[in-house]
Amino acid sequence: METQNDRREMDEYLILMRLDLLTKEAQPSPEQMQGFMEMYNNWVGDIAARNRFVGGKGLSTEGKVLKPGGIVTDGPFVEIKESLAGFIMVKAESLEDATAMAAACPILYGEGNSVEVRMISSVHEK
């Protein structure tokens, strides 16, 4: 039986995944990376199976950081080792619901890694 919560439109949330992409010792071996990717794919697959996955992307380690005064530096990890490695968007009933999904992210198994959850509050039209 459908409830009022089933009919309620869910908000979208961004789950940002940060990790150390710079320090050689922090990088996983190919075997470890394969295991991590399997855990990651299972995590995303579980979210998708519940019809909560909106999309997501991994990010290149190359980039630029722009600052006021026309300053452009190589990035994305100029001042800190932890950088944005990727993101996914999910549908959730609340920030707490999205946070519970993010808490299962395998990125959190790495020391110093973090996951940030933010509600998408507005959309820029084309």
Short mmCIF file of C-alpha atoms in Angstrom, two decimals:
data_model
loop_
_atom_site.label_atom_id
_atom_site.label_comp_id
_atom_site.label_asym_id
_atom_site.label_seq_id
_atom_site.Cartn_x
_atom_site.Cartn_y
_atom_site.Cartn_z
CA MET A 1 0.00 0.00 0.00
CA GLU A 2 1.36 3.42 -0.99
CA THR A 3 1.86 5.89 1.83
CA GLN A 4 2.12 9.68 1.79
CA ASN A 5 5.94 9.34 2.14
CA ASP A 6 6.05 7.19 -1.01
CA ARG A 7 4.39 9.99 -2.99
CA ARG A 8 6.60 12.74 -1.51
CA GLU A 9 9.24 14.00 -3.92
CA MET A 10 12.70 13.50 -2.51
CA ASP A 11 15.41 16.14 -2.50
CA GLU A 12 18.73 15.60 -4.24
CA TYR A 13 22.00 15.48 -2.32
CA LEU A 14 25.60 15.59 -3.43
CA ILE A 15 28.01 13.16 -1.80
CA LEU A 16 31.54 14.51 -2.26
CA MET A 17 34.42 12.07 -1.77
CA ARG A 18 37.83 13.41 -0.74
CA LEU A 19 41.06 11.48 -0.40
CA ASP A 20 44.83 11.88 -0.61
CA LEU A 21 45.71 11.68 -4.31
CA LEU A 22 49.22 13.08 -3.80
CA THR A 23 51.17 11.10 -1.20
CA LYS A 24 52.76 8.04 -2.81
CA GLU A 25 52.42 5.96 0.39
CA ALA A 26 48.66 6.67 0.50
CA GLN A 27 48.05 5.16 -2.95
CA PRO A 28 46.61 1.62 -3.03
CA SER A 29 48.27 -1.23 -4.88
CA PRO A 30 46.52 -2.43 -8.06
CA GLU A 31 45.08 -5.36 -6.07
CA GLN A 32 43.83 -3.07 -3.30
CA MET A 33 42.37 -0.69 -5.91
CA GLN A 34 40.46 -3.57 -7.50
CA GLY A 35 38.98 -4.49 -4.11
CA PHE A 36 38.12 -0.87 -3.35
CA MET A 37 36.41 -0.45 -6.73
CA GLU A 38 34.36 -3.59 -6.13
CA MET A 39 33.24 -2.23 -2.74
CA TYR A 40 32.48 1.16 -4.33
CA ASN A 41 30.47 -0.41 -7.16
CA ASN A 42 28.51 -2.50 -4.64
CA TRP A 43 27.78 0.63 -2.56
CA VAL A 44 26.55 2.59 -5.60
CA GLY A 45 24.66 -0.49 -6.84
CA ASP A 46 22.80 -0.72 -3.54
CA ILE A 47 21.79 2.95 -3.78
CA ALA A 48 20.69 2.45 -7.42
CA ALA A 49 18.71 -0.68 -6.51
CA ARG A 50 16.66 1.49 -4.13
CA ASN A 51 16.05 3.98 -6.98
CA ARG A 52 18.02 6.67 -5.14
CA PHE A 53 21.03 7.08 -7.49
CA VAL A 54 20.88 10.18 -9.69
CA GLY A 55 24.39 10.15 -11.17
CA GLY A 56 28.03 10.75 -10.45
CA LYS A 57 31.55 11.08 -11.78
CA GLY A 58 35.15 10.55 -10.82
CA LEU A 59 37.48 13.51 -11.27
CA SER A 60 40.91 13.76 -12.88
CA THR A 61 43.92 14.53 -10.71
CA GLU A 62 44.86 17.34 -13.10
CA GLY A 63 43.36 20.78 -12.67
CA LYS A 64 43.90 24.44 -11.89
CA VAL A 65 43.06 26.56 -8.88
CA LEU A 66 42.10 30.17 -9.49
CA LYS A 67 42.34 32.82 -6.77
CA PRO A 68 41.60 36.54 -6.61
CA GLY A 69 44.16 38.77 -8.31
CA GLY A 70 44.53 36.58 -11.37
CA ILE A 71 46.50 33.88 -9.52
CA VAL A 72 46.33 30.48 -11.24
CA THR A 73 48.16 27.47 -9.80
CA ASP A 74 48.35 23.79 -10.65
CA GLY A 75 45.83 21.86 -8.67
CA PRO A 76 43.57 20.61 -7.38
CA PHE A 77 45.73 19.88 -4.32
CA VAL A 78 47.81 23.02 -3.87
CA GLU A 79 47.74 23.52 -0.09
CA ILE A 80 46.35 20.23 1.19
CA LYS A 81 46.87 16.58 0.33
CA GLU A 82 43.18 15.71 0.48
CA SER A 83 41.39 16.57 -2.75
CA LEU A 84 38.04 15.96 -4.36
CA ALA A 85 38.20 12.58 -6.09
CA GLY A 86 34.60 12.31 -7.23
CA PHE A 87 30.96 12.70 -6.38
CA ILE A 88 27.59 11.08 -6.70
CA MET A 89 24.11 12.56 -6.49
CA VAL A 90 21.38 10.73 -4.63
CA LYS A 91 17.71 11.20 -3.82
CA ALA A 92 16.92 11.21 -0.11
CA GLU A 93 14.11 12.09 2.25
CA SER A 94 16.36 14.26 4.46
CA LEU A 95 19.94 15.23 5.19
CA GLU A 96 20.00 12.44 7.77
CA ASP A 97 18.83 9.92 5.16
CA ALA A 98 21.54 11.06 2.70
CA THR A 99 24.14 10.99 5.49
CA ALA A 100 23.19 7.40 6.29
CA MET A 101 23.80 6.48 2.64
CA ALA A 102 27.14 8.30 2.65
CA ALA A 103 28.23 6.59 5.87
CA ALA A 104 28.51 3.32 3.94
CA CYS A 105 30.92 4.82 1.36
CA PRO A 106 34.06 2.67 1.17
CA ILE A 107 36.19 5.82 0.73
CA LEU A 108 35.86 6.13 4.51
CA TYR A 109 38.05 3.03 4.99
CA GLY A 110 41.10 5.11 4.04
CA GLU A 111 42.85 7.06 6.76
CA GLY A 112 42.41 10.80 6.30
CA ASN A 113 39.67 10.37 3.70
CA SER A 114 36.34 12.14 4.08
CA VAL A 115 32.88 12.27 2.59
CA GLU A 116 30.76 15.42 2.59
CA VAL A 117 26.99 15.49 2.11
CA ARG A 118 25.24 18.60 0.80
CA MET A 119 21.67 19.19 -0.30
CA ILE A 120 21.34 20.57 -3.83
CA SER A 121 19.34 23.70 -3.14
CA SER A 122 18.97 25.25 -6.58
CA VAL A 123 19.37 24.38 -10.20
CA HIS A 124 20.94 26.60 -12.83
CA GLU A 125 18.92 26.53 -15.99
CA LYS A 126 20.64 26.29 -19.37
#
